[in-house]
PDB file of C-alpha atoms in Angstrom:
ATOM      1  CA  MET A   1       0.000   0.000   0.000  1.00 50.00           C
ATOM      2  CA  GLY A   2       2.415   2.619  -1.188  1.00 43.00           C
ATOM      3  CA  GLU A   3       1.883   6.297  -0.448  1.00 45.00           C
ATOM      4  CA  GLY A   4       0.050   8.058  -3.241  1.00 46.00           C
ATOM      5  CA  CYS A   5      -1.342   4.795  -4.639  1.00 55.00           C
ATOM      6  CA  ALA A   6      -4.817   3.351  -4.294  1.00 60.00           C
ATOM      7  CA  PRO A   7      -4.573   0.788  -1.475  1.00 76.00           C
ATOM      8  CA  ALA A   8      -4.747  -2.804  -2.639  1.00 93.00           C
ATOM      9  CA  PRO A   9      -7.395  -5.061  -1.111  1.00 97.00           C
ATOM     10  CA  SER A  10      -6.166  -7.496   1.511  1.00 98.00           C
ATOM     11  CA  ARG A  11      -5.781 -11.081   0.339  1.00 98.00           C
ATOM     12  CA  VAL A  12      -4.720 -13.131   3.386  1.00 98.00           C
ATOM     13  CA  ALA A  13      -6.300 -12.592   6.804  1.00 98.00           C
ATOM     14  CA  LEU A  14      -5.252 -14.056  10.147  1.00 98.00           C
ATOM     15  CA  VAL A  15      -8.014 -14.031  12.760  1.00 98.00           C
ATOM     16  CA  THR A  16      -7.435 -14.579  16.484  1.00 98.00           C
ATOM     17  CA  GLY A  17     -10.367 -15.632  18.628  1.00 97.00           C
ATOM     18  CA  ALA A  18     -11.800 -17.476  15.633  1.00 97.00           C
ATOM     19  CA  THR A  19     -13.349 -20.349  17.567  1.00 96.00           C
ATOM     20  CA  SER A  20     -16.651 -18.650  18.447  1.00 90.00           C
ATOM     21  CA  GLY A  21     -18.655 -15.476  18.645  1.00 91.00           C
ATOM     22  CA  ILE A  22     -17.761 -12.428  16.603  1.00 94.00           C
ATOM     23  CA  GLY A  23     -14.302 -13.703  15.678  1.00 96.00           C
ATOM     24  CA  ARG A  24     -15.747 -16.821  14.118  1.00 96.00           C
ATOM     25  CA  GLY A  25     -18.282 -14.753  12.227  1.00 96.00           C
ATOM     26  CA  LEU A  26     -15.589 -12.419  10.932  1.00 97.00           C
ATOM     27  CA  ALA A  27     -13.444 -15.319   9.735  1.00 98.00           C
ATOM     28  CA  THR A  28     -16.390 -16.695   7.769  1.00 98.00           C
ATOM     29  CA  ALA A  29     -17.321 -13.289   6.335  1.00 98.00           C
ATOM     30  CA  LEU A  30     -13.762 -12.635   5.172  1.00 98.00           C
ATOM     31  CA  GLY A  31     -13.670 -16.042   3.524  1.00 98.00           C
ATOM     32  CA  ARG A  32     -16.955 -15.300   1.792  1.00 98.00           C
ATOM     33  CA  ALA A  33     -15.449 -11.991   0.596  1.00 98.00           C
ATOM     34  CA  GLY A  34     -12.673 -13.895  -1.179  1.00 98.00           C
ATOM     35  CA  LEU A  35      -9.802 -13.695   1.287  1.00 98.00           C
ATOM     36  CA  ALA A  36      -7.693 -16.639   2.357  1.00 98.00           C
ATOM     37  CA  VAL A  37      -8.226 -17.019   6.102  1.00 98.00           C
ATOM     38  CA  GLY A  38      -5.977 -18.364   8.845  1.00 98.00           C
ATOM     39  CA  LEU A  39      -7.854 -19.164  12.037  1.00 98.00           C
ATOM     40  CA  LEU A  40      -6.323 -19.040  15.518  1.00 98.00           C
ATOM     41  CA  GLY A  41      -7.954 -20.052  18.784  1.00 98.00           C
ATOM     42  CA  ARG A  42      -7.350 -22.011  21.981  1.00 96.00           C
ATOM     43  CA  ASP A  43      -9.985 -24.745  21.635  1.00 96.00           C
ATOM     44  CA  GLY A  44      -8.893 -27.198  18.946  1.00 96.00           C
ATOM     45  CA  GLU A  45     -12.294 -28.863  18.573  1.00 96.00           C
ATOM     46  CA  ARG A  46     -14.212 -25.622  18.132  1.00 96.00           C
ATOM     47  CA  LEU A  47     -11.461 -24.299  15.890  1.00 97.00           C
ATOM     48  CA  ALA A  48     -11.928 -27.295  13.603  1.00 97.00           C
ATOM     49  CA  GLU A  49     -15.670 -26.549  13.441  1.00 97.00           C
ATOM     50  CA  ALA A  50     -14.981 -22.912  12.572  1.00 98.00           C
ATOM     51  CA  LEU A  51     -12.535 -24.007   9.890  1.00 98.00           C
ATOM     52  CA  GLN A  52     -15.251 -26.095   8.243  1.00 98.00           C
ATOM     53  CA  GLU A  53     -17.547 -23.067   8.162  1.00 97.00           C
ATOM     54  CA  VAL A  54     -14.907 -20.967   6.437  1.00 98.00           C
ATOM     55  CA  ARG A  55     -14.034 -23.789   4.052  1.00 98.00           C
ATOM     56  CA  ALA A  56     -17.700 -24.002   3.049  1.00 98.00           C
ATOM     57  CA  THR A  57     -17.423 -20.471   1.617  1.00 98.00           C
ATOM     58  CA  GLY A  58     -14.897 -21.758  -0.908  1.00 98.00           C
ATOM     59  CA  ALA A  59     -12.023 -19.828   0.657  1.00 98.00           C
ATOM     60  CA  ARG A  60      -8.519 -21.145   1.081  1.00 98.00           C
ATOM     61  CA  CYS A  61      -8.133 -21.568   4.813  1.00 98.00           C
ATOM     62  CA  ALA A  62      -6.148 -23.228   7.562  1.00 98.00           C
ATOM     63  CA  ALA A  63      -6.267 -23.312  11.347  1.00 98.00           C
ATOM     64  CA  VAL A  64      -3.747 -23.739  14.157  1.00 98.00           C
ATOM     65  CA  PRO A  65      -4.597 -23.860  17.876  1.00 98.00           C
ATOM     66  CA  ALA A  66      -2.814 -21.054  19.706  1.00 98.00           C
ATOM     67  CA  ASP A  67      -3.224 -18.911  22.816  1.00 98.00           C
ATOM     68  CA  VAL A  68      -2.542 -15.217  22.213  1.00 98.00           C
ATOM     69  CA  VAL A  69      -1.060 -14.943  25.710  1.00 98.00           C
ATOM     70  CA  ASP A  70       1.752 -17.306  24.659  1.00 98.00           C
ATOM     71  CA  LEU A  71       3.883 -15.243  22.265  1.00 98.00           C
ATOM     72  CA  PRO A  72       6.325 -18.005  21.197  1.00 98.00           C
ATOM     73  CA  GLY A  73       3.421 -20.369  20.519  1.00 98.00           C
ATOM     74  CA  LEU A  74       1.497 -17.683  18.672  1.00 98.00           C
ATOM     75  CA  GLN A  75       4.533 -16.857  16.548  1.00 98.00           C
ATOM     76  CA  ARG A  76       4.917 -20.524  15.558  1.00 98.00           C
ATOM     77  CA  ALA A  77       1.221 -20.683  14.651  1.00 98.00           C
ATOM     78  CA  VAL A  78       1.448 -17.498  12.555  1.00 98.00           C
ATOM     79  CA  ASP A  79       4.530 -18.776  10.753  1.00 98.00           C
ATOM     80  CA  HIS A  80       2.773 -22.053   9.963  1.00 98.00           C
ATOM     81  CA  LEU A  81      -0.371 -20.349   8.651  1.00 98.00           C
ATOM     82  CA  GLU A  82       1.648 -17.991   6.460  1.00 98.00           C
ATOM     83  CA  SER A  83       3.566 -20.951   5.059  1.00 98.00           C
ATOM     84  CA  GLN A  84       0.214 -22.480   4.066  1.00 98.00           C
ATOM     85  CA  LEU A  85      -1.683 -19.389   2.886  1.00 98.00           C
ATOM     86  CA  GLY A  86       0.926 -16.784   2.046  1.00 98.00           C
ATOM     87  CA  PRO A  87       1.965 -13.613   3.869  1.00 98.00           C
ATOM     88  CA  ALA A  88      -0.791 -12.023   5.919  1.00 98.00           C
ATOM     89  CA  ASP A  89      -1.842  -8.527   4.918  1.00 98.00           C
ATOM     90  CA  LEU A  90      -4.795  -8.354   7.329  1.00 98.00           C
ATOM     91  CA  LEU A  91      -4.628  -9.133  11.048  1.00 98.00           C
ATOM     92  CA  VAL A  92      -7.929  -9.373  12.918  1.00 98.00           C
ATOM     93  CA  SER A  93      -7.492  -9.406  16.709  1.00 98.00           C
ATOM     94  CA  ALA A  94     -10.797 -10.756  17.988  1.00 97.00           C
ATOM     95  CA  ALA A  95      -9.629 -12.852  20.956  1.00 97.00           C
ATOM     96  CA  GLY A  96     -11.283 -11.541  24.084  1.00 95.00           C
ATOM     97  CA  VAL A  97     -12.744 -12.419  27.483  1.00 94.00           C
ATOM     98  CA  ILE A  98     -14.595 -10.510  30.205  1.00 94.00           C
ATOM     99  CA  GLU A  99     -14.980 -10.870  33.958  1.00 95.00           C
ATOM    100  CA  ALA A 100     -17.476 -13.481  35.103  1.00 92.00           C
ATOM    101  CA  VAL A 101     -19.154 -11.204  37.663  1.00 92.00           C
ATOM    102  CA  GLU A 102     -20.050  -7.521  37.859  1.00 93.00           C
ATOM    103  CA  VAL A 103     -18.237  -6.014  40.824  1.00 96.00           C
ATOM    104  CA  PRO A 104     -16.490  -2.707  41.581  1.00 97.00           C
ATOM    105  CA  VAL A 105     -12.756  -2.664  41.019  1.00 97.00           C
ATOM    106  CA  TRP A 106     -11.895  -3.051  44.724  1.00 98.00           C
ATOM    107  CA  GLU A 107     -13.759  -6.373  44.793  1.00 98.00           C
ATOM    108  CA  ALA A 108     -12.288  -7.721  41.547  1.00 97.00           C
ATOM    109  CA  ASP A 109     -10.455 -11.026  41.676  1.00 98.00           C
ATOM    110  CA  PRO A 110      -6.777 -10.205  40.958  1.00 98.00           C
ATOM    111  CA  ALA A 111      -6.120 -13.371  38.975  1.00 98.00           C
ATOM    112  CA  GLU A 112      -9.194 -12.874  36.808  1.00 98.00           C
ATOM    113  CA  TRP A 113      -8.387  -9.179  36.337  1.00 98.00           C
ATOM    114  CA  ARG A 114      -4.919 -10.057  35.098  1.00 98.00           C
ATOM    115  CA  ARG A 115      -6.269 -12.792  32.823  1.00 98.00           C
ATOM    116  CA  VAL A 116      -8.704 -10.394  31.115  1.00 98.00           C
ATOM    117  CA  VAL A 117      -5.968  -7.818  30.498  1.00 98.00           C
ATOM    118  CA  ASP A 118      -3.560 -10.520  29.325  1.00 98.00           C
ATOM    119  CA  VAL A 119      -5.988 -11.849  26.713  1.00 98.00           C
ATOM    120  CA  ASP A 120      -7.642  -8.621  25.566  1.00 98.00           C
ATOM    121  CA  LEU A 121      -4.646  -6.281  25.556  1.00 98.00           C
ATOM    122  CA  VAL A 122      -1.385  -8.190  25.881  1.00 98.00           C
ATOM    123  CA  GLY A 123      -2.718 -10.813  23.467  1.00 98.00           C
ATOM    124  CA  ALA A 124      -3.431  -8.126  20.876  1.00 98.00           C
ATOM    125  CA  PHE A 125       0.101  -6.787  21.322  1.00 98.00           C
ATOM    126  CA  HIS A 126       1.465 -10.310  20.844  1.00 98.00           C
ATOM    127  CA  ALA A 127      -0.511 -10.611  17.612  1.00 98.00           C
ATOM    128  CA  VAL A 128       0.939  -7.314  16.395  1.00 98.00           C
ATOM    129  CA  ARG A 129       4.411  -8.468  17.347  1.00 98.00           C
ATOM    130  CA  ALA A 130       3.964 -11.774  15.496  1.00 98.00           C
ATOM    131  CA  VAL A 131       2.402 -10.424  12.298  1.00 98.00           C
ATOM    132  CA  VAL A 132       3.159  -6.750  11.709  1.00 98.00           C
ATOM    133  CA  PRO A 133       6.954  -6.965  11.231  1.00 98.00           C
ATOM    134  CA  GLY A 134       6.288  -9.010   8.097  1.00 98.00           C
ATOM    135  CA  MET A 135       3.776  -6.440   6.884  1.00 98.00           C
ATOM    136  CA  VAL A 136       6.299  -3.651   7.394  1.00 98.00           C
ATOM    137  CA  ALA A 137       8.970  -5.598   5.517  1.00 98.00           C
ATOM    138  CA  ARG A 138       6.574  -6.131   2.598  1.00 97.00           C
ATOM    139  CA  GLY A 139       5.424  -2.510   2.454  1.00 97.00           C
ATOM    140  CA  GLY A 140       2.051  -2.521   4.189  1.00 98.00           C
ATOM    141  CA  GLY A 141      -0.920  -4.238   5.713  1.00 98.00           C
ATOM    142  CA  ARG A 142      -4.015  -3.751   7.840  1.00 98.00           C
ATOM    143  CA  VAL A 143      -4.792  -4.439  11.495  1.00 98.00           C
ATOM    144  CA  LEU A 144      -8.367  -4.673  12.759  1.00 98.00           C
ATOM    145  CA  HIS A 145      -8.902  -4.598  16.518  1.00 98.00           C
ATOM    146  CA  LEU A 146     -12.212  -5.829  17.856  1.00 96.00           C
ATOM    147  CA  ASP A 147     -12.504  -3.020  20.377  1.00 97.00           C
ATOM    148  CA  SER A 148     -15.404  -1.734  22.464  1.00 94.00           C
ATOM    149  CA  GLY A 149     -17.165   1.434  23.446  1.00 92.00           C
ATOM    150  CA  ALA A 150     -16.547   0.210  26.995  1.00 91.00           C
ATOM    151  CA  GLY A 151     -12.999   1.459  26.632  1.00 92.00           C
ATOM    152  CA  ILE A 152     -13.996   5.097  26.160  1.00 93.00           C
ATOM    153  CA  LYS A 153     -16.396   5.611  29.060  1.00 91.00           C
ATOM    154  CA  ASP A 154     -16.366   5.080  32.810  1.00 94.00           C
ATOM    155  CA  SER A 155     -18.296   2.184  34.336  1.00 93.00           C
ATOM    156  CA  PRO A 156     -18.776   0.913  37.893  1.00 95.00           C
ATOM    157  CA  VAL A 157     -18.065  -2.694  36.846  1.00 95.00           C
ATOM    158  CA  TYR A 158     -15.940  -4.715  34.386  1.00 94.00           C
ATOM    159  CA  SER A 159     -12.853  -2.669  35.260  1.00 97.00           C
ATOM    160  CA  ALA A 160     -10.411  -5.138  33.678  1.00 97.00           C
ATOM    161  CA  TYR A 161     -12.329  -5.353  30.409  1.00 96.00           C
ATOM    162  CA  ASN A 162     -12.769  -1.579  30.217  1.00 96.00           C
ATOM    163  CA  ALA A 163      -9.108  -0.928  31.003  1.00 97.00           C
ATOM    164  CA  ALA A 164      -7.988  -3.493  28.445  1.00 98.00           C
ATOM    165  CA  LYS A 165     -10.181  -2.027  25.707  1.00 97.00           C
ATOM    166  CA  ALA A 166      -8.975   1.505  26.458  1.00 97.00           C
ATOM    167  CA  GLY A 167      -5.426   0.190  26.224  1.00 98.00           C
ATOM    168  CA  LEU A 168      -6.263  -1.573  22.979  1.00 98.00           C
ATOM    169  CA  PHE A 169      -7.447   1.721  21.483  1.00 98.00           C
ATOM    170  CA  ARG A 170      -4.185   3.368  22.543  1.00 98.00           C
ATOM    171  CA  LEU A 171      -2.199   0.423  21.127  1.00 98.00           C
ATOM    172  CA  GLY A 172      -3.997   0.920  17.823  1.00 98.00           C
ATOM    173  CA  GLY A 173      -3.255   4.632  17.840  1.00 97.00           C
ATOM    174  CA  ASN A 174       0.402   3.974  18.508  1.00 98.00           C
ATOM    175  CA  LEU A 175       0.516   1.436  15.691  1.00 98.00           C
ATOM    176  CA  HIS A 176      -1.222   3.900  13.361  1.00 98.00           C
ATOM    177  CA  VAL A 177       1.255   6.703  14.045  1.00 98.00           C
ATOM    178  CA  ALA A 178       4.316   4.467  13.893  1.00 98.00           C
ATOM    179  CA  GLY A 179       3.098   2.397  10.967  1.00 98.00           C
ATOM    180  CA  ALA A 180       1.613   4.982   8.624  1.00 97.00           C
ATOM    181  CA  ALA A 181       4.924   5.581   6.876  1.00 97.00           C
ATOM    182  CA  HIS A 182       5.189   1.814   6.351  1.00 98.00           C
ATOM    183  CA  GLY A 183       1.752   1.401   4.803  1.00 98.00           C
ATOM    184  CA  ILE A 184       0.038   0.096   7.963  1.00 98.00           C
ATOM    185  CA  SER A 185      -3.629   0.972   8.542  1.00 98.00           C
ATOM    186  CA  VAL A 186      -5.320   0.241  11.874  1.00 98.00           C
ATOM    187  CA  LEU A 187      -9.046   0.214  12.628  1.00 98.00           C
ATOM    188  CA  GLU A 188     -10.720   0.012  16.036  1.00 98.00           C
ATOM    189  CA  LEU A 189     -14.024  -1.743  15.382  1.00 97.00           C
ATOM    190  CA  ALA A 190     -16.582  -1.537  18.179  1.00 95.00           C
ATOM    191  CA  PRO A 191     -19.183  -4.210  17.388  1.00 93.00           C
ATOM    192  CA  GLY A 192     -21.972  -2.869  19.542  1.00 82.00           C
ATOM    193  CA  VAL A 193     -23.636  -5.724  21.405  1.00 76.00           C
ATOM    194  CA  VAL A 194     -23.845  -8.844  19.255  1.00 67.00           C
ATOM    195  CA  ARG A 195     -25.688 -11.907  20.529  1.00 60.00           C
ATOM    196  CA  THR A 196     -22.813 -14.219  21.531  1.00 62.00           C
ATOM    197  CA  PRO A 197     -22.161 -16.664  24.394  1.00 65.00           C
ATOM    198  CA  MET A 198     -20.241 -13.885  26.178  1.00 62.00           C
ATOM    199  CA  THR A 199     -22.943 -11.218  25.951  1.00 54.00           C
ATOM    200  CA  LEU A 200     -25.705 -13.695  26.793  1.00 57.00           C
ATOM    201  CA  ALA A 201     -23.919 -14.448  30.073  1.00 59.00           C
ATOM    202  CA  MET A 202     -23.598 -10.784  31.098  1.00 58.00           C
ATOM    203  CA  ALA A 203     -26.069  -9.433  33.653  1.00 62.00           C
ATOM    204  CA  ALA A 204     -25.650  -5.980  32.087  1.00 61.00           C
ATOM    205  CA  HIS A 205     -27.547  -7.156  29.017  1.00 52.00           C
ATOM    206  CA  GLU A 206     -30.600  -8.634  30.770  1.00 56.00           C
ATOM    207  CA  GLN A 207     -32.961  -6.010  29.325  1.00 57.00           C
ATOM    208  CA  ARG A 208     -31.452  -6.476  25.879  1.00 49.00           C
ATOM    209  CA  ARG A 209     -32.098 -10.221  26.107  1.00 50.00           C
ATOM    210  CA  GLN A 210     -35.707  -9.656  27.113  1.00 49.00           C
ATOM    211  CA  ARG A 211     -36.267  -7.238  24.225  1.00 54.00           C
ATOM    212  CA  ASP A 212     -34.107  -9.182  21.777  1.00 52.00           C
ATOM    213  CA  GLN A 213     -32.232  -6.012  20.810  1.00 60.00           C
ATOM    214  CA  TRP A 214     -28.807  -6.785  19.394  1.00 65.00           C
ATOM    215  CA  THR A 215     -26.337  -5.504  16.845  1.00 80.00           C
ATOM    216  CA  SER A 216     -26.253  -8.018  14.011  1.00 90.00           C
ATOM    217  CA  GLN A 217     -23.141  -9.964  13.117  1.00 91.00           C
ATOM    218  CA  GLU A 218     -23.751  -8.879   9.523  1.00 94.00           C
ATOM    219  CA  GLU A 219     -23.304  -5.211  10.467  1.00 94.00           C
ATOM    220  CA  VAL A 220     -19.939  -6.035  12.034  1.00 95.00           C
ATOM    221  CA  ASP A 221     -18.951  -8.153   9.032  1.00 96.00           C
ATOM    222  CA  ALA A 222     -19.752  -5.359   6.578  1.00 97.00           C
ATOM    223  CA  LEU A 223     -17.329  -2.965   8.253  1.00 97.00           C
ATOM    224  CA  ALA A 224     -14.576  -5.577   8.484  1.00 98.00           C
ATOM    225  CA  VAL A 225     -14.927  -6.544   4.827  1.00 98.00           C
ATOM    226  CA  ALA A 226     -14.937  -2.877   3.760  1.00 98.00           C
ATOM    227  CA  PHE A 227     -11.724  -2.357   5.711  1.00 98.00           C
ATOM    228  CA  ALA A 228     -10.170  -5.442   4.107  1.00 98.00           C
ATOM    229  CA  ARG A 229     -11.023  -4.014   0.690  1.00 98.00           C
ATOM    230  CA  GLY A 230      -9.264  -0.738   1.476  1.00 98.00           C
ATOM    231  CA  GLU A 231     -12.453   1.299   1.710  1.00 98.00           C
ATOM    232  CA  LEU A 232     -11.896   2.517   5.285  1.00 98.00           C
ATOM    233  CA  ASP A 233      -8.175   3.259   5.385  1.00 98.00           C
ATOM    234  CA  ALA A 234      -8.993   6.937   5.946  1.00 97.00           C
ATOM    235  CA  TRP A 235     -10.267   5.831   9.375  1.00 98.00           C
ATOM    236  CA  SER A 236      -6.916   4.428  10.463  1.00 98.00           C
ATOM    237  CA  GLY A 237      -6.272   5.167  14.132  1.00 98.00           C
ATOM    238  CA  ARG A 238      -9.966   5.769  14.777  1.00 98.00           C
ATOM    239  CA  MET A 239     -12.987   3.888  16.105  1.00 97.00           C
ATOM    240  CA  VAL A 240     -16.039   2.880  14.075  1.00 97.00           C
ATOM    241  CA  ARG A 241     -19.158   1.311  15.529  1.00 95.00           C
ATOM    242  CA  ALA A 242     -21.310  -1.396  13.968  1.00 95.00           C
ATOM    243  CA  GLY A 243     -24.991  -0.583  14.162  1.00 93.00           C
ATOM    244  CA  ALA A 244     -24.293   3.163  13.979  1.00 93.00           C
ATOM    245  CA  ASP A 245     -21.811   3.303  11.092  1.00 95.00           C
ATOM    246  CA  THR A 246     -21.916   1.688   7.665  1.00 97.00           C
ATOM    247  CA  PRO A 247     -19.243   1.555   4.969  1.00 97.00           C
ATOM    248  CA  ALA A 248     -21.239   4.116   2.978  1.00 98.00           C
ATOM    249  CA  SER A 249     -21.725   6.536   5.878  1.00 98.00           C
ATOM    250  CA  LEU A 250     -18.042   6.313   6.830  1.00 98.00           C
ATOM    251  CA  ALA A 251     -16.924   6.882   3.243  1.00 97.00           C
ATOM    252  CA  ALA A 252     -19.145   9.953   3.003  1.00 97.00           C
ATOM    253  CA  ARG A 253     -17.858  11.347   6.288  1.00 97.00           C
ATOM    254  CA  ALA A 254     -14.218  10.775   5.284  1.00 97.00           C
ATOM    255  CA  ALA A 255     -14.839  12.496   1.951  1.00 97.00           C
ATOM    256  CA  ALA A 256     -16.201  15.521   3.830  1.00 97.00           C
ATOM    257  CA  GLY A 257     -13.006  15.675   5.879  1.00 97.00           C
ATOM    258  CA  LEU A 258     -11.915  14.346   9.269  1.00 97.00           C
ATOM    259  CA  ASP A 259     -10.473  16.481  12.058  1.00 95.00           C
ATOM    260  CA  ASP A 260      -7.508  15.153  13.998  1.00 93.00           C
ATOM    261  CA  ASP A 261      -9.675  14.389  17.041  1.00 93.00           C
ATOM    262  CA  ASP A 262     -12.579  12.722  15.227  1.00 96.00           C
ATOM    263  CA  ARG A 263     -13.204   9.246  16.685  1.00 97.00           C
ATOM    264  CA  THR A 264      -9.806   9.168  18.414  1.00 97.00           C
ATOM    265  CA  LEU A 265      -8.914   8.603  22.068  1.00 94.00           C
ATOM    266  CA  ARG A 266      -8.222  12.051  23.504  1.00 92.00           C
ATOM    267  CA  LEU A 267      -8.334  14.078  26.710  1.00 91.00           C
ATOM    268  CA  ARG A 268     -11.121  16.636  26.419  1.00 90.00           C
ATOM    269  CA  PRO A 269      -9.948  20.101  27.591  1.00 92.00           C
ATOM    270  CA  TRP A 270     -12.255  22.336  29.573  1.00 95.00           C
ATOM    271  CA  GLY A 271     -11.878  25.163  27.068  1.00 93.00           C
ATOM    272  CA  GLU A 272      -9.457  27.368  25.208  1.00 92.00           C
ATOM    273  CA  ASP A 273      -7.710  28.352  28.465  1.00 95.00           C
ATOM    274  CA  ASP A 274      -6.990  24.742  29.498  1.00 95.00           C
ATOM    275  CA  PRO A 275      -3.168  24.443  29.777  1.00 94.00           C
ATOM    276  CA  LEU A 276      -3.392  20.834  28.611  1.00 90.00           C
ATOM    277  CA  ARG A 277      -4.743  21.784  25.205  1.00 82.00           C
TER     278      ARG A 277
END
């Protein structure tokens, strides 16, 4: 994706967290869109099931069990998938977990808190570390983070998840700034609330379950596929939200011009006289 050139569509995607939920849906959607797809996940049996779904789209695909918390193991899995499918030019970090109970931060279980941050944030860094150096060496690529609006607002519960998602947004911004000169585009995709095993288990979504009000997987897929095709590179370093944004609405907004602060993670000053402006 050289500067001054129309960005080429991505051809080979690697998807973490591909065993279930949104990650599995994204892997299938990218396969249906014509990409080769490498699937990564901890559960070998469910990973094999997800692989069959992607294979049914007609896509070239392969899967390797891997835990994103284990960088050496993840690197071996990435190397194997790239040997089978070719160099990855799209990384989708969808691996994620959330606390089992809703408690304030002072009551959070330390081991569970660390596990959530390890998977949701450190795991995403490990994926960047395993995949992006190859993209840089080849002149470009795309990174899609499955982020969350939970990372940009305060909440009395889910402190580990919220902290990890805020950190993920900052990781994406860092990657955007450092990688732009190397042809790297980064998108923070907030999926809204999709009906998945994780969201169904969350007490916070009890009313949503009763009313059957969910963001559709298809709305998430559409944004991911548009990004893979190079249609949303103008949004690199920024957050988009399924259910509120569409590829068409984002393209129109980008064409009208984006300010530096639009959809980015920033401190909001109190006014023109704020010394932190």
